[in-house]
Tab-separated table of C-alpha atoms in Angstrom:
chain	number	residue	atom	x	y	z
A	60	UNK	CA	-0.049	0.042	0.251
A	61	UNK	CA	2.729	2.271	1.136
A	62	UNK	CA	4.360	1.882	-2.125
A	63	UNK	CA	1.265	2.861	-4.593
A	64	UNK	CA	1.625	6.139	-2.534
A	65	UNK	CA	4.644	6.803	-2.846
A	66	UNK	CA	4.718	5.427	-6.452
A	67	UNK	CA	2.823	8.609	-7.115
A	68	UNK	CA	3.421	11.459	-4.500
A	69	UNK	CA	6.734	12.313	-5.908
A	70	UNK	CA	5.536	12.903	-9.282
A	71	UNK	CA	2.609	14.878	-7.721
A	72	UNK	CA	4.733	16.783	-6.254
A	73	UNK	CA	6.825	18.164	-8.872
A	74	UNK	CA	3.486	19.580	-10.587
A	75	UNK	CA	3.085	21.286	-7.178
A	76	UNK	CA	0.999	18.622	-5.807
A	77	UNK	CA	2.185	18.859	-2.531
A	78	UNK	CA	-0.392	17.283	-0.526
A	79	UNK	CA	-0.942	13.704	-0.941
A	80	UNK	CA	-2.402	11.754	2.182
A	81	UNK	CA	-3.663	7.747	2.346
A	82	UNK	CA	-6.600	6.278	4.225
A	83	UNK	CA	-9.282	3.732	4.295
A	84	UNK	CA	-11.729	4.808	2.277
A	85	UNK	CA	-14.343	3.534	5.456
A	86	UNK	CA	-13.165	6.667	7.344
A	87	UNK	CA	-14.972	9.016	4.571
A	88	UNK	CA	-17.509	6.809	3.627
A	89	UNK	CA	-19.213	6.097	7.159
A	90	UNK	CA	-19.437	10.243	7.638
A	91	UNK	CA	-21.468	10.983	4.416
A	92	UNK	CA	-24.117	10.279	2.461
A	93	UNK	CA	-24.420	7.442	-0.695
A	94	UNK	CA	-24.193	10.471	-3.524
A	95	UNK	CA	-20.994	11.435	-1.926
A	96	UNK	CA	-19.420	8.184	-1.583
A	97	UNK	CA	-16.242	7.155	-3.457
A	98	UNK	CA	-15.802	3.900	-5.002
A	99	UNK	CA	-14.907	1.556	-2.357
A	100	UNK	CA	-14.549	-1.744	-4.933
A	101	UNK	CA	-16.553	-3.551	-2.114
A	102	UNK	CA	-13.994	-3.498	0.845
A	103	UNK	CA	-14.662	-0.781	3.444
A	104	UNK	CA	-10.749	-0.822	4.436
A	105	UNK	CA	-9.779	-0.592	0.646
A	106	UNK	CA	-7.355	2.325	0.067
A	107	UNK	CA	-8.027	6.124	-0.881
A	108	UNK	CA	-5.306	9.154	-1.453
A	109	UNK	CA	-6.475	12.695	-1.521
A	110	UNK	CA	-4.728	15.384	-3.560
A	111	UNK	CA	-4.296	18.744	-2.624
A	112	UNK	CA	-2.240	21.637	-3.084
A	113	UNK	CA	-0.391	23.966	-0.827
A	114	UNK	CA	0.952	27.781	-2.856
A	115	UNK	CA	3.620	25.558	-4.519
A	116	UNK	CA	1.315	24.426	-7.311
A	117	UNK	CA	1.457	27.960	-8.440
A	118	UNK	CA	4.712	28.465	-10.901
A	119	UNK	CA	4.946	24.747	-12.068
A	120	UNK	CA	1.225	25.837	-13.392
A	121	UNK	CA	2.417	28.998	-14.608
A	122	UNK	CA	5.069	27.373	-16.179
A	123	UNK	CA	2.541	25.043	-17.731
A	124	UNK	CA	0.595	27.668	-18.814
A	125	UNK	CA	3.643	29.700	-20.803
A	126	UNK	CA	4.724	26.668	-22.126
A	127	UNK	CA	1.636	26.829	-24.767
A	128	UNK	CA	-0.429	29.773	-24.296
A	129	UNK	CA	-3.423	28.827	-26.016
A	130	UNK	CA	-4.218	26.894	-22.625
A	131	UNK	CA	-5.576	29.737	-21.074
A	132	UNK	CA	-8.280	30.030	-23.236
A	133	UNK	CA	-9.715	26.742	-21.802
A	134	UNK	CA	-13.262	27.427	-19.280
A	135	UNK	CA	-10.848	26.906	-16.501
A	136	UNK	CA	-6.928	26.526	-17.333
A	137	UNK	CA	-6.215	25.797	-13.913
A	138	UNK	CA	-8.406	22.675	-13.741
A	139	UNK	CA	-7.545	21.102	-16.579
A	140	UNK	CA	-3.925	21.202	-15.531
A	141	UNK	CA	-5.091	19.205	-11.938
A	142	UNK	CA	-6.742	17.110	-14.142
A	143	UNK	CA	-4.296	16.080	-16.975
A	144	UNK	CA	-1.818	15.876	-14.345
A	145	UNK	CA	-2.868	13.395	-11.788
A	146	UNK	CA	-4.636	11.600	-14.760
A	147	UNK	CA	-1.048	11.184	-16.144
A	148	UNK	CA	0.745	10.151	-13.027
A	149	UNK	CA	-1.894	7.931	-12.055
A	150	UNK	CA	-1.776	6.254	-15.149
A	151	UNK	CA	1.248	6.038	-15.262
A	152	UNK	CA	2.799	4.775	-11.904
A	153	UNK	CA	-0.327	2.726	-10.661
A	154	UNK	CA	-1.174	0.084	-13.935
A	155	UNK	CA	-1.836	-2.602	-11.699
A	156	UNK	CA	-4.784	-2.024	-9.678
A	157	UNK	CA	-8.030	-0.433	-10.558
A	158	UNK	CA	-8.679	3.131	-9.937
A	159	UNK	CA	-11.267	5.991	-9.834
A	160	UNK	CA	-10.183	9.688	-9.517
A	161	UNK	CA	-12.851	12.205	-8.667
A	162	UNK	CA	-12.059	15.891	-9.051
A	163	UNK	CA	-13.045	18.115	-6.937
A	164	UNK	CA	-14.128	20.787	-9.418
A	165	UNK	CA	-16.341	17.745	-10.491
A	166	UNK	CA	-18.767	18.360	-8.178
A	167	UNK	CA	-21.941	18.865	-7.958
A	168	UNK	CA	-25.452	18.871	-5.841
A	169	UNK	CA	-25.547	15.281	-4.633
A	170	UNK	CA	-22.982	14.001	-6.185
A	171	UNK	CA	-18.700	13.776	-5.709
A	172	UNK	CA	-16.454	13.722	-2.541
A	173	UNK	CA	-17.101	16.433	-0.217
A	174	UNK	CA	-13.405	17.453	0.162
A	175	UNK	CA	-13.115	19.224	2.982
A	176	UNK	CA	-14.969	16.650	5.120
A	177	UNK	CA	-12.943	13.939	3.659
A	178	UNK	CA	-10.001	16.181	5.065
A	179	UNK	CA	-10.953	15.764	8.225
A	180	UNK	CA	-12.205	12.088	7.937
A	181	UNK	CA	-8.328	11.856	6.773
A	182	UNK	CA	-6.949	13.203	9.902
A	183	UNK	CA	-4.769	15.735	7.073
A	184	UNK	CA	-7.186	18.656	7.904
A	185	UNK	CA	-9.675	19.696	11.149
A	186	UNK	CA	-12.919	21.084	9.670
A	187	UNK	CA	-13.720	23.839	12.248
A	188	UNK	CA	-17.878	23.337	12.848
A	189	UNK	CA	-18.382	27.257	13.243
A	190	UNK	CA	-16.632	28.934	10.219
A	191	UNK	CA	-16.760	25.824	8.194
A	192	UNK	CA	-13.007	25.674	6.478
A	193	UNK	CA	-11.051	22.761	7.053
A	194	UNK	CA	-6.944	23.665	8.700
A	195	UNK	CA	-3.786	21.943	8.047
A	196	UNK	CA	-1.863	22.560	11.516
A	197	UNK	CA	1.045	24.066	9.073
A	198	UNK	CA	-0.600	25.112	6.015
A	199	UNK	CA	-3.597	26.610	7.854
A	200	UNK	CA	-6.085	27.656	5.202
A	201	UNK	CA	-3.860	28.373	2.610
A	202	UNK	CA	-4.185	24.558	0.979
A	203	UNK	CA	-7.312	23.116	-1.706
A	204	UNK	CA	-7.923	19.572	-1.943
A	205	UNK	CA	-8.080	18.998	-5.750
A	206	UNK	CA	-8.718	15.008	-6.264
A	207	UNK	CA	-10.091	11.874	-4.499
A	208	UNK	CA	-8.504	8.591	-5.948
A	209	UNK	CA	-9.977	5.196	-5.030
A	210	UNK	CA	-7.678	2.045	-5.072
A	211	UNK	CA	-8.512	-1.631	-5.114
A	212	UNK	CA	-5.727	-2.598	-2.641
A	213	UNK	CA	-6.009	-3.164	1.294
A	214	UNK	CA	-5.182	-0.344	3.418
A	215	UNK	CA	-6.178	-2.094	6.537
A	216	UNK	CA	-2.737	-1.469	8.230
A	217	UNK	CA	-3.714	2.442	8.124
A	218	UNK	CA	-4.347	3.608	11.727
A	219	UNK	CA	-6.409	6.684	11.752
A	220	UNK	CA	-5.727	9.633	13.996
A	221	UNK	CA	-8.141	12.780	14.506
A	222	UNK	CA	-6.865	16.062	13.902
A	223	UNK	CA	-6.979	18.416	16.449
A	224	UNK	CA	-7.664	22.080	16.196
A	225	UNK	CA	-5.023	24.163	15.271
A	226	UNK	CA	-6.673	27.912	15.870
A	227	UNK	CA	-6.129	29.669	19.006
A	228	UNK	CA	-9.336	30.367	20.900
A	229	UNK	CA	-8.062	34.051	20.951
A	230	UNK	CA	-8.513	34.386	17.507
A	231	UNK	CA	-12.143	32.929	17.015
A	232	UNK	CA	-13.698	36.047	17.617
A	233	UNK	CA	-12.027	38.523	15.014
A	234	UNK	CA	-12.242	34.884	12.624
A	235	UNK	CA	-15.858	34.491	12.646
A	236	UNK	CA	-16.374	38.267	12.600
A	237	UNK	CA	-14.718	38.195	9.080
A	238	UNK	CA	-16.473	34.900	8.306
A	239	UNK	CA	-19.822	36.941	9.134
A	240	UNK	CA	-18.645	39.645	7.148
A	241	UNK	CA	-18.023	37.575	3.757
A	242	UNK	CA	-21.466	35.762	4.463
A	243	UNK	CA	-23.303	39.033	4.811
A	244	UNK	CA	-21.614	40.366	1.185
A	245	UNK	CA	-22.134	37.039	-0.513
A	246	UNK	CA	-25.690	37.244	0.470
A	247	UNK	CA	-25.834	40.472	-1.105
A	248	UNK	CA	-24.060	39.409	-4.534
A	249	UNK	CA	-21.028	42.225	-3.773
A	250	UNK	CA	-19.432	41.428	-7.084
A	251	UNK	CA	-16.107	42.109	-4.808
A	252	UNK	CA	-17.224	39.852	-2.096
A	253	UNK	CA	-14.456	37.839	-2.756
A	254	UNK	CA	-12.053	40.365	-1.127
A	255	UNK	CA	-14.234	39.473	2.184
A	256	UNK	CA	-13.132	35.866	1.865
A	257	UNK	CA	-9.813	36.281	1.088
A	258	UNK	CA	-10.005	38.397	4.524
A	259	UNK	CA	-11.664	35.899	6.215
A	260	UNK	CA	-8.037	33.663	5.300
A	261	UNK	CA	-6.146	35.884	6.381
A	262	UNK	CA	-7.612	36.395	9.818
A	263	UNK	CA	-6.748	32.700	10.481
A	264	UNK	CA	-2.940	33.036	12.055
A	265	UNK	CA	-2.546	29.532	11.610
A	266	UNK	CA	-0.211	28.637	8.462
A	267	UNK	CA	0.378	32.537	7.729
A	268	UNK	CA	4.061	31.750	6.376
A	269	UNK	CA	2.423	29.860	3.742
A	270	UNK	CA	-0.055	32.158	2.306
A	271	UNK	CA	-1.069	32.473	-1.429
A	272	UNK	CA	0.636	35.152	-3.464
A	273	UNK	CA	-1.645	37.994	-4.270
A	274	UNK	CA	-1.480	36.783	-7.993
A	275	UNK	CA	-2.899	33.432	-6.733
A	276	UNK	CA	-5.427	34.743	-4.266
A	277	UNK	CA	-7.134	36.515	-6.706
A	278	UNK	CA	-6.907	34.554	-9.258
A	279	UNK	CA	-8.166	31.566	-7.306
A	280	UNK	CA	-11.060	33.796	-6.432
A	281	UNK	CA	-12.053	35.757	-9.303
A	282	UNK	CA	-11.030	33.089	-11.933
A	283	UNK	CA	-9.820	36.639	-13.654
A	284	UNK	CA	-7.623	35.027	-16.816
A	285	UNK	CA	-5.548	38.803	-17.392
A	286	UNK	CA	-3.820	37.961	-13.694
A	287	UNK	CA	-3.001	34.098	-15.283
A	288	UNK	CA	-1.467	36.888	-18.600
A	289	UNK	CA	0.100	39.091	-16.200
A	290	UNK	CA	1.851	36.048	-14.278
A	291	UNK	CA	3.233	34.432	-17.268
A	292	UNK	CA	4.979	37.698	-18.030
A	293	UNK	CA	6.111	37.992	-14.623
A	294	UNK	CA	7.543	34.381	-14.609
A	295	UNK	CA	9.527	34.780	-17.877
A	296	UNK	CA	11.098	38.359	-16.869
A	297	UNK	CA	12.059	36.007	-13.843
A	298	UNK	CA	13.489	33.104	-15.578
A	299	UNK	CA	15.072	35.573	-18.389
A	300	UNK	CA	16.800	37.473	-14.866
A	301	UNK	CA	18.054	34.273	-13.555
A	302	UNK	CA	19.199	33.275	-17.075
A	303	UNK	CA	21.230	36.518	-17.664
A	304	UNK	CA	22.703	36.140	-13.921
A	305	UNK	CA	23.636	32.622	-14.443
A	306	UNK	CA	25.677	33.740	-17.764
A	307	UNK	CA	27.171	36.605	-15.852
């Protein structure tokens, strides 16, 4: 089981998908309705793998776009990137057993995987019951969940450990205030409500050293493709500067 997880962890990390957490599918399936369950291939102790990312995904994603700028015209270039990388790596490195992949961007009402609940069930993050966000003990809220992989292999050697709440009590008043503001602006359909959600995340003290860049925050909240064009230009300048320094 560990060997299978290890096969995909390193190549995923190179693509910026640096969160890989194994678990027994029953840990998650036993806590959600049927429509949200993962395929366990008939065994409650079958292997599940949660794939996610920290801010480390931004540079590989922008490099991928820069290699072929026409990729920007896809309906959602980021989802396309994630889908291509995960599908390619799983098909290349897990050939000997059945697998099924469900992506977070494929989530629909009554169907898909509840990724935050999965992160909590797998012991990766603590899902706060008041502001409904999964918090990682190191990265805080600066983490995202992209894919849930079912693998037809036994994972009964996995030991479940509950994730503890990493948010200090003294920070909760401010966090809940920011959460309430974001909810209020969302209900009011404020076109700039994303700014309130960004401030909400920033109010959580855990993981501040791993906060997304301003461009990454802006793109993830708005989907504005002009942000990608700007990021590509910045990356090209960075690479050109690095090349010039190496040649000097």
